[in-house]
Structures are given as C-alpha cells and as structure tokens.
Amino acid sequence: MKTHTPIIKMEGVSKVYDSSDVKTIALQNINLVVKRGDFIAITGRSGSGKSTLMHLIGLLDFPTTGKYFLNGVDTSKFSEDELAGQRNKEVGFVFQSFNLLPRASSVENVVLPAIYAGLEEKERIDRAVQLLTELGLENELNKKPSQMSGGQQQRVAIARALMNNPELILADEPTGNLDTRSGEDVMKTLKGLNREGKTIVLITHEHDIADQAKRILHLEDGEIK
C-alpha cells in the first residue's frame, strides 16, 4: 500500500440502530481522513457516538450508509472471515477495562492475537517476551493480572495490541481506570509508539489526555463538530 494513502477514510458514514419502534441515529454523515502516523483524540459526552465510531474504525461493526476505507480498501467488500482477518492483522485494541484473561500469565495474554494469525509457538513467545520487556514488564512475564497493578495490566494490554505489529492502535479510554501516575505512563507509551510510526486513535473524556494528541475531534449527537 502506498504510504500516501490514508490509513482511515470515511465518506458520509452514518450508523442507525433499529429497535422495534425506535430508531437511534448513533452517527450521522461522518467524513474523516486519518493519515499514517497521526495521533487523534476523539472526545464527546456519553452517548455522543464515540464508541460507535471506534467500533466502525476497528471493523467491529458496519456503517448503515457511507463508505469506510481501511488502508485504501473498501471494507464493505470484505466477507465476515476477511473482516476478522483484517481486524486481527491491521488493528490493535486497547480497552479501559484491560480485557485480560484472569487465569493467564502476561505472556499467555499477549500471544493470543498471534495464535489466530497462525504464528509458530516459539515465535509467538519470543515476540511476547520482547514486547513486554520493551514496555518495562520483564519481571512480570509469568504474573497473572490479579498480581499486577492497573498500570502494569494496561501495558500488558498494549503489548497484546502490538503482537501482530498493526499499523493502527485504537485505544478506548485507556487511562480511565488508572491513577494519575499510571495514566501518564500509558500516555508516554502511546506517544512513543506514535513516534515510531504507529497511528493512534484514542477515545477519552479527559481534556488533559486529549490535549496530548496531535489532533482532537469532538463528537456531538453523532456528528463531528
């Protein structure tokens, strides 16, 4: 893919949820271009459409109308299996609640995306150890989530997001469950990844977090304002 092709391009994207007699417009006529290497914060009140937009970008849901191009490819052309494969290959997810398997070690959590991608076991483990070490978790490799702080768990989640070396990282309120110091550490990590060329799209309701991005998009009633 040519480097000048936007990693994300949305044209007139809307998302409508139909529930019996009620029709809810979650997103309305979204036009969005995200260049490679950008760092964007998406802000807005609860119910403004932030999570819906994140789900569409991450191929977890489909637009009702409009076009979404990921790496220049029209995502409406993908089958379900192709969508799952693209999601696993192209996108790394970081969630507010970490979403780690409680009975699995750090390494076991981090290797999961590579299992689905078909990477050999030794390669998976070596890469997981490398990523965790780079994130300062070399002493937590065999620990379970309950044995680590919130900040450490979120760094494990970031390592998992990086496992398949995606170009795009989607972070949904990644500092929301963390104390101030741990939140600062997570933001330093995300900014470091951005300096290395990763594209970051971050959802947050915290202004001091949003201000650290290169660009801020504000959603209001399903529209970019």
PDB file of N, CA and C in Angstrom, residues 30-102:
ATOM      1  N   ILE A  30     -20.499  11.131   8.802  1.00  0.00           N
ATOM      2  CA  ILE A  30     -19.113  11.300   9.242  1.00  0.00           C
ATOM      3  C   ILE A  30     -18.182  11.284   8.038  1.00  0.00           C
ATOM      4  N   ASN A  31     -17.421  12.348   7.872  1.00  0.00           N
ATOM      5  CA  ASN A  31     -16.359  12.414   6.869  1.00  0.00           C
ATOM      6  C   ASN A  31     -15.041  12.577   7.616  1.00  0.00           C
ATOM      7  N   LEU A  32     -14.168  11.604   7.453  1.00  0.00           N
ATOM      8  CA  LEU A  32     -12.957  11.556   8.278  1.00  0.00           C
ATOM      9  C   LEU A  32     -11.794  10.996   7.479  1.00  0.00           C
ATOM     10  N   VAL A  33     -10.662  11.678   7.547  1.00  0.00           N
ATOM     11  CA  VAL A  33      -9.421  11.181   6.949  1.00  0.00           C
ATOM     12  C   VAL A  33      -8.346  11.179   8.028  1.00  0.00           C
ATOM     13  N   VAL A  34      -7.727  10.028   8.221  1.00  0.00           N
ATOM     14  CA  VAL A  34      -6.624   9.902   9.179  1.00  0.00           C
ATOM     15  C   VAL A  34      -5.394   9.447   8.413  1.00  0.00           C
ATOM     16  N   LYS A  35      -4.363  10.272   8.438  1.00  0.00           N
ATOM     17  CA  LYS A  35      -3.123   9.936   7.745  1.00  0.00           C
ATOM     18  C   LYS A  35      -2.278   8.997   8.598  1.00  0.00           C
ATOM     19  N   ARG A  36      -1.394   8.270   7.939  1.00  0.00           N
ATOM     20  CA  ARG A  36      -0.482   7.380   8.656  1.00  0.00           C
ATOM     21  C   ARG A  36       0.401   8.190   9.598  1.00  0.00           C
ATOM     22  N   GLY A  37       0.575   7.661  10.794  1.00  0.00           N
ATOM     23  CA  GLY A  37       1.425   8.335  11.767  1.00  0.00           C
ATOM     24  C   GLY A  37       0.731   9.431  12.543  1.00  0.00           C
ATOM     25  N   ASP A  38      -0.578   9.602  12.333  1.00  0.00           N
ATOM     26  CA  ASP A  38      -1.319  10.620  13.074  1.00  0.00           C
ATOM     27  C   ASP A  38      -1.632  10.113  14.484  1.00  0.00           C
ATOM     28  N   PHE A  39      -1.977  11.027  15.371  1.00  0.00           N
ATOM     29  CA  PHE A  39      -2.399  10.695  16.738  1.00  0.00           C
ATOM     30  C   PHE A  39      -3.632  11.542  17.014  1.00  0.00           C
ATOM     31  N   ILE A  40      -4.795  10.901  16.986  1.00  0.00           N
ATOM     32  CA  ILE A  40      -6.067  11.613  17.082  1.00  0.00           C
ATOM     33  C   ILE A  40      -6.783  11.242  18.372  1.00  0.00           C
ATOM     34  N   ALA A  41      -7.304  12.238  19.060  1.00  0.00           N
ATOM     35  CA  ALA A  41      -8.169  12.014  20.215  1.00  0.00           C
ATOM     36  C   ALA A  41      -9.605  12.319  19.812  1.00  0.00           C
ATOM     37  N   ILE A  42     -10.512  11.424  20.163  1.00  0.00           N
ATOM     38  CA  ILE A  42     -11.941  11.625  19.920  1.00  0.00           C
ATOM     39  C   ILE A  42     -12.606  11.890  21.263  1.00  0.00           C
ATOM     40  N   THR A  43     -13.226  13.060  21.382  1.00  0.00           N
ATOM     41  CA  THR A  43     -13.871  13.440  22.638  1.00  0.00           C
ATOM     42  C   THR A  43     -15.373  13.607  22.428  1.00  0.00           C
ATOM     43  N   GLY A  44     -16.084  13.698  23.530  1.00  0.00           N
ATOM     44  CA  GLY A  44     -17.531  13.883  23.467  1.00  0.00           C
ATOM     45  C   GLY A  44     -18.191  13.293  24.691  1.00  0.00           C
ATOM     46  N   ARG A  45     -19.397  13.752  24.957  1.00  0.00           N
ATOM     47  CA  ARG A  45     -20.134  13.253  26.114  1.00  0.00           C
ATOM     48  C   ARG A  45     -20.544  11.797  25.904  1.00  0.00           C
ATOM     49  N   SER A  46     -20.959  11.154  26.985  1.00  0.00           N
ATOM     50  CA  SER A  46     -21.535   9.820  26.893  1.00  0.00           C
ATOM     51  C   SER A  46     -22.746   9.865  25.966  1.00  0.00           C
ATOM     52  N   GLY A  47     -22.791   8.927  25.006  1.00  0.00           N
ATOM     53  CA  GLY A  47     -23.899   8.910  24.054  1.00  0.00           C
ATOM     54  C   GLY A  47     -23.678   9.747  22.818  1.00  0.00           C
ATOM     55  N   SER A  48     -22.492  10.358  22.697  1.00  0.00           N
ATOM     56  CA  SER A  48     -22.219  11.227  21.543  1.00  0.00           C
ATOM     57  C   SER A  48     -21.859  10.442  20.286  1.00  0.00           C
ATOM     58  N   GLY A  49     -21.546   9.147  20.439  1.00  0.00           N
ATOM     59  CA  GLY A  49     -21.187   8.331  19.279  1.00  0.00           C
ATOM     60  C   GLY A  49     -19.736   7.894  19.257  1.00  0.00           C
ATOM     61  N   LYS A  50     -18.980   8.187  20.324  1.00  0.00           N
ATOM     62  CA  LYS A  50     -17.546   7.863  20.341  1.00  0.00           C
ATOM     63  C   LYS A  50     -17.292   6.363  20.176  1.00  0.00           C
ATOM     64  N   SER A  51     -17.972   5.571  20.991  1.00  0.00           N
ATOM     65  CA  SER A  51     -17.744   4.124  20.944  1.00  0.00           C
ATOM     66  C   SER A  51     -18.217   3.532  19.625  1.00  0.00           C
ATOM     67  N   THR A  52     -19.316   4.043  19.097  1.00  0.00           N
ATOM     68  CA  THR A  52     -19.802   3.563  17.801  1.00  0.00           C
ATOM     69  C   THR A  52     -18.776   3.833  16.712  1.00  0.00           C
ATOM     70  N   LEU A  53     -18.205   5.032  16.717  1.00  0.00           N
ATOM     71  CA  LEU A  53     -17.180   5.368  15.728  1.00  0.00           C
ATOM     72  C   LEU A  53     -15.968   4.460  15.881  1.00  0.00           C
ATOM     73  N   MET A  54     -15.559   4.196  17.116  1.00  0.00           N
ATOM     74  CA  MET A  54     -14.427   3.310  17.361  1.00  0.00           C
ATOM     75  C   MET A  54     -14.723   1.897  16.847  1.00  0.00           C
ATOM     76  N   HIS A  55     -15.944   1.421  17.061  1.00  0.00           N
ATOM     77  CA  HIS A  55     -16.315   0.087  16.581  1.00  0.00           C
ATOM     78  C   HIS A  55     -16.274   0.012  15.057  1.00  0.00           C
ATOM     79  N   LEU A  56     -16.701   1.067  14.392  1.00  0.00           N
ATOM     80  CA  LEU A  56     -16.652   1.079  12.929  1.00  0.00           C
ATOM     81  C   LEU A  56     -15.211   1.101  12.438  1.00  0.00           C
ATOM     82  N   ILE A  57     -14.386   1.957  13.038  1.00  0.00           N
ATOM     83  CA  ILE A  57     -12.979   2.039  12.630  1.00  0.00           C
ATOM     84  C   ILE A  57     -12.288   0.691  12.826  1.00  0.00           C
ATOM     85  N   GLY A  58     -12.614   0.012  13.934  1.00  0.00           N
ATOM     86  CA  GLY A  58     -11.971  -1.257  14.259  1.00  0.00           C
ATOM     87  C   GLY A  58     -12.606  -2.475  13.617  1.00  0.00           C
ATOM     88  N   LEU A  59     -13.530  -2.272  12.688  1.00  0.00           N
ATOM     89  CA  LEU A  59     -14.191  -3.356  11.955  1.00  0.00           C
ATOM     90  C   LEU A  59     -14.996  -4.273  12.867  1.00  0.00           C
ATOM     91  N   LEU A  60     -15.461  -3.730  13.991  1.00  0.00           N
ATOM     92  CA  LEU A  60     -16.318  -4.489  14.893  1.00  0.00           C
ATOM     93  C   LEU A  60     -17.794  -4.307  14.548  1.00  0.00           C
ATOM     94  N   ASP A  61     -18.086  -3.374  13.667  1.00  0.00           N
ATOM     95  CA  ASP A  61     -19.456  -3.100  13.234  1.00  0.00           C
ATOM     96  C   ASP A  61     -19.404  -2.481  11.842  1.00  0.00           C
ATOM     97  N   PHE A  62     -20.563  -2.357  11.219  1.00  0.00           N
ATOM     98  CA  PHE A  62     -20.645  -1.858   9.849  1.00  0.00           C
ATOM     99  C   PHE A  62     -21.408  -0.541   9.803  1.00  0.00           C
ATOM    100  N   PRO A  63     -21.049   0.363   8.886  1.00  0.00           N
ATOM    101  CA  PRO A  63     -21.871   1.558   8.679  1.00  0.00           C
ATOM    102  C   PRO A  63     -23.234   1.170   8.110  1.00  0.00           C
ATOM    103  N   THR A  64     -24.254   1.942   8.446  1.00  0.00           N
ATOM    104  CA  THR A  64     -25.564   1.764   7.814  1.00  0.00           C
ATOM    105  C   THR A  64     -25.526   2.328   6.400  1.00  0.00           C
ATOM    106  N   THR A  65     -24.915   3.497   6.263  1.00  0.00           N
ATOM    107  CA  THR A  65     -24.699   4.100   4.948  1.00  0.00           C
ATOM    108  C   THR A  65     -23.304   4.712   4.926  1.00  0.00           C
ATOM    109  N   GLY A  66     -22.814   4.976   3.720  1.00  0.00           N
ATOM    110  CA  GLY A  66     -21.495   5.583   3.571  1.00  0.00           C
ATOM    111  C   GLY A  66     -20.419   4.547   3.310  1.00  0.00           C
ATOM    112  N   LYS A  67     -19.206   5.024   3.097  1.00  0.00           N
ATOM    113  CA  LYS A  67     -18.071   4.169   2.752  1.00  0.00           C
ATOM    114  C   LYS A  67     -16.960   4.318   3.789  1.00  0.00           C
ATOM    115  N   TYR A  68     -16.339   3.190   4.126  1.00  0.00           N
ATOM    116  CA  TYR A  68     -15.177   3.194   5.018  1.00  0.00           C
ATOM    117  C   TYR A  68     -14.039   2.452   4.336  1.00  0.00           C
ATOM    118  N   PHE A  69     -12.940   3.176   4.111  1.00  0.00           N
ATOM    119  CA  PHE A  69     -11.744   2.600   3.504  1.00  0.00           C
ATOM    120  C   PHE A  69     -10.659   2.456   4.570  1.00  0.00           C
ATOM    121  N   LEU A  70     -10.155   1.243   4.744  1.00  0.00           N
ATOM    122  CA  LEU A  70      -9.039   0.983   5.651  1.00  0.00           C
ATOM    123  C   LEU A  70      -7.830   0.625   4.804  1.00  0.00           C
ATOM    124  N   ASN A  71      -6.776   1.428   4.915  1.00  0.00           N
ATOM    125  CA  ASN A  71      -5.594   1.234   4.069  1.00  0.00           C
ATOM    126  C   ASN A  71      -5.960   1.238   2.588  1.00  0.00           C
ATOM    127  N   GLY A  72      -6.930   2.079   2.235  1.00  0.00           N
ATOM    128  CA  GLY A  72      -7.295   2.231   0.837  1.00  0.00           C
ATOM    129  C   GLY A  72      -8.252   1.187   0.300  1.00  0.00           C
ATOM    130  N   VAL A  73      -8.661   0.238   1.149  1.00  0.00           N
ATOM    131  CA  VAL A  73      -9.545  -0.843   0.707  1.00  0.00           C
ATOM    132  C   VAL A  73     -10.953  -0.605   1.242  1.00  0.00           C
ATOM    133  N   ASP A  74     -11.941  -0.705   0.365  1.00  0.00           N
ATOM    134  CA  ASP A  74     -13.344  -0.539   0.743  1.00  0.00           C
ATOM    135  C   ASP A  74     -13.755  -1.719   1.623  1.00  0.00           C
ATOM    136  N   THR A  75     -14.017  -1.448   2.911  1.00  0.00           N
ATOM    137  CA  THR A  75     -14.287  -2.540   3.849  1.00  0.00           C
ATOM    138  C   THR A  75     -15.627  -3.223   3.595  1.00  0.00           C
ATOM    139  N   SER A  76     -16.510  -2.592   2.830  1.00  0.00           N
ATOM    140  CA  SER A  76     -17.800  -3.230   2.529  1.00  0.00           C
ATOM    141  C   SER A  76     -17.623  -4.439   1.616  1.00  0.00           C
ATOM    142  N   LYS A  77     -16.449  -4.567   1.003  1.00  0.00           N
ATOM    143  CA  LYS A  77     -16.179  -5.686   0.100  1.00  0.00           C
ATOM    144  C   LYS A  77     -15.739  -6.939   0.853  1.00  0.00           C
ATOM    145  N   PHE A  78     -15.415  -6.800   2.151  1.00  0.00           N
ATOM    146  CA  PHE A  78     -14.902  -7.929   2.919  1.00  0.00           C
ATOM    147  C   PHE A  78     -16.020  -8.890   3.315  1.00  0.00           C
ATOM    148  N   SER A  79     -15.727 -10.192   3.262  1.00  0.00           N
ATOM    149  CA  SER A  79     -16.605 -11.182   3.878  1.00  0.00           C
ATOM    150  C   SER A  79     -16.373 -11.161   5.392  1.00  0.00           C
ATOM    151  N   GLU A  80     -17.189 -11.909   6.147  1.00  0.00           N
ATOM    152  CA  GLU A  80     -17.018 -11.960   7.604  1.00  0.00           C
ATOM    153  C   GLU A  80     -15.626 -12.468   7.970  1.00  0.00           C
ATOM    154  N   ASP A  81     -15.172 -13.524   7.296  1.00  0.00           N
ATOM    155  CA  ASP A  81     -13.847 -14.083   7.587  1.00  0.00           C
ATOM    156  C   ASP A  81     -12.743 -13.094   7.238  1.00  0.00           C
ATOM    157  N   GLU A  82     -12.912 -12.407   6.114  1.00  0.00           N
ATOM    158  CA  GLU A  82     -11.910 -11.410   5.714  1.00  0.00           C
ATOM    159  C   GLU A  82     -11.870 -10.251   6.703  1.00  0.00           C
ATOM    160  N   LEU A  83     -13.049  -9.843   7.189  1.00  0.00           N
ATOM    161  CA  LEU A  83     -13.102  -8.775   8.193  1.00  0.00           C
ATOM    162  C   LEU A  83     -12.343  -9.175   9.449  1.00  0.00           C
ATOM    163  N   ALA A  84     -12.575 -10.402   9.915  1.00  0.00           N
ATOM    164  CA  ALA A  84     -11.891 -10.880  11.117  1.00  0.00           C
ATOM    165  C   ALA A  84     -10.386 -10.918  10.898  1.00  0.00           C
ATOM    166  N   GLY A  85      -9.969 -11.374   9.731  1.00  0.00           N
ATOM    167  CA  GLY A  85      -8.541 -11.424   9.423  1.00  0.00           C
ATOM    168  C   GLY A  85      -7.918 -10.046   9.355  1.00  0.00           C
ATOM    169  N   GLN A  86      -8.610  -9.105   8.700  1.00  0.00           N
ATOM    170  CA  GLN A  86      -8.106  -7.734   8.608  1.00  0.00           C
ATOM    171  C   GLN A  86      -8.040  -7.078   9.978  1.00  0.00           C
ATOM    172  N   ARG A  87      -9.066  -7.314  10.786  1.00  0.00           N
ATOM    173  CA  ARG A  87      -9.102  -6.748  12.139  1.00  0.00           C
ATOM    174  C   ARG A  87      -7.912  -7.246  12.956  1.00  0.00           C
ATOM    175  N   ASN A  88      -7.631  -8.533  12.867  1.00  0.00           N
ATOM    176  CA  ASN A  88      -6.536  -9.120  13.640  1.00  0.00           C
ATOM    177  C   ASN A  88      -5.174  -8.652  13.144  1.00  0.00           C
ATOM    178  N   LYS A  89      -5.082  -8.392  11.840  1.00  0.00           N
ATOM    179  CA  LYS A  89      -3.803  -8.013  11.229  1.00  0.00           C
ATOM    180  C   LYS A  89      -3.537  -6.514  11.286  1.00  0.00           C
ATOM    181  N   GLU A  90      -4.574  -5.715  11.031  1.00  0.00           N
ATOM    182  CA  GLU A  90      -4.383  -4.281  10.812  1.00  0.00           C
ATOM    183  C   GLU A  90      -4.584  -3.423  12.058  1.00  0.00           C
ATOM    184  N   VAL A  91      -5.329  -3.949  13.061  1.00  0.00           N
ATOM    185  CA  VAL A  91      -5.758  -3.112  14.182  1.00  0.00           C
ATOM    186  C   VAL A  91      -5.367  -3.746  15.512  1.00  0.00           C
ATOM    187  N   GLY A  92      -4.811  -2.927  16.405  1.00  0.00           N
ATOM    188  CA  GLY A  92      -4.565  -3.348  17.778  1.00  0.00           C
ATOM    189  C   GLY A  92      -5.493  -2.587  18.703  1.00  0.00           C
ATOM    190  N   PHE A  93      -6.137  -3.304  19.616  1.00  0.00           N
ATOM    191  CA  PHE A  93      -7.128  -2.699  20.515  1.00  0.00           C
ATOM    192  C   PHE A  93      -6.597  -2.598  21.941  1.00  0.00           C
ATOM    193  N   VAL A  94      -6.855  -1.442  22.567  1.00  0.00           N
ATOM    194  CA  VAL A  94      -6.553  -1.242  23.985  1.00  0.00           C
ATOM    195  C   VAL A  94      -7.831  -0.722  24.639  1.00  0.00           C
ATOM    196  N   PHE A  95      -8.288  -1.422  25.685  1.00  0.00           N
ATOM    197  CA  PHE A  95      -9.576  -1.093  26.302  1.00  0.00           C
ATOM    198  C   PHE A  95      -9.400  -0.534  27.711  1.00  0.00           C
ATOM    199  N   GLN A  96     -10.406   0.202  28.158  1.00  0.00           N
ATOM    200  CA  GLN A  96     -10.380   0.776  29.502  1.00  0.00           C
ATOM    201  C   GLN A  96     -10.262  -0.310  30.567  1.00  0.00           C
ATOM    202  N   SER A  97     -10.958  -1.426  30.365  1.00  0.00           N
ATOM    203  CA  SER A  97     -11.002  -2.482  31.382  1.00  0.00           C
ATOM    204  C   SER A  97      -9.961  -3.573  31.153  1.00  0.00           C
ATOM    205  N   PHE A  98      -8.988  -3.312  30.286  1.00  0.00           N
ATOM    206  CA  PHE A  98      -7.837  -4.177  30.005  1.00  0.00           C
ATOM    207  C   PHE A  98      -8.214  -5.424  29.192  1.00  0.00           C
ATOM    208  N   ASN A  99      -9.337  -6.101  29.562  1.00  0.00           N
ATOM    209  CA  ASN A  99      -9.796  -7.307  28.852  1.00  0.00           C
ATOM    210  C   ASN A  99      -8.736  -8.402  28.800  1.00  0.00           C
ATOM    211  N   LEU A 100      -8.041  -8.606  29.908  1.00  0.00           N
ATOM    212  CA  LEU A 100      -7.060  -9.685  30.006  1.00  0.00           C
ATOM    213  C   LEU A 100      -7.729 -10.938  30.560  1.00  0.00           C
ATOM    214  N   LEU A 101      -7.231 -12.104  30.137  1.00  0.00           N
ATOM    215  CA  LEU A 101      -7.732 -13.362  30.686  1.00  0.00           C
ATOM    216  C   LEU A 101      -7.218 -13.509  32.115  1.00  0.00           C
ATOM    217  N   PRO A 102      -8.102 -13.639  33.108  1.00  0.00           N
ATOM    218  CA  PRO A 102      -7.671 -13.578  34.507  1.00  0.00           C
ATOM    219  C   PRO A 102      -6.759 -14.711  34.944  1.00  0.00           C
TER     220      PRO A 102
END
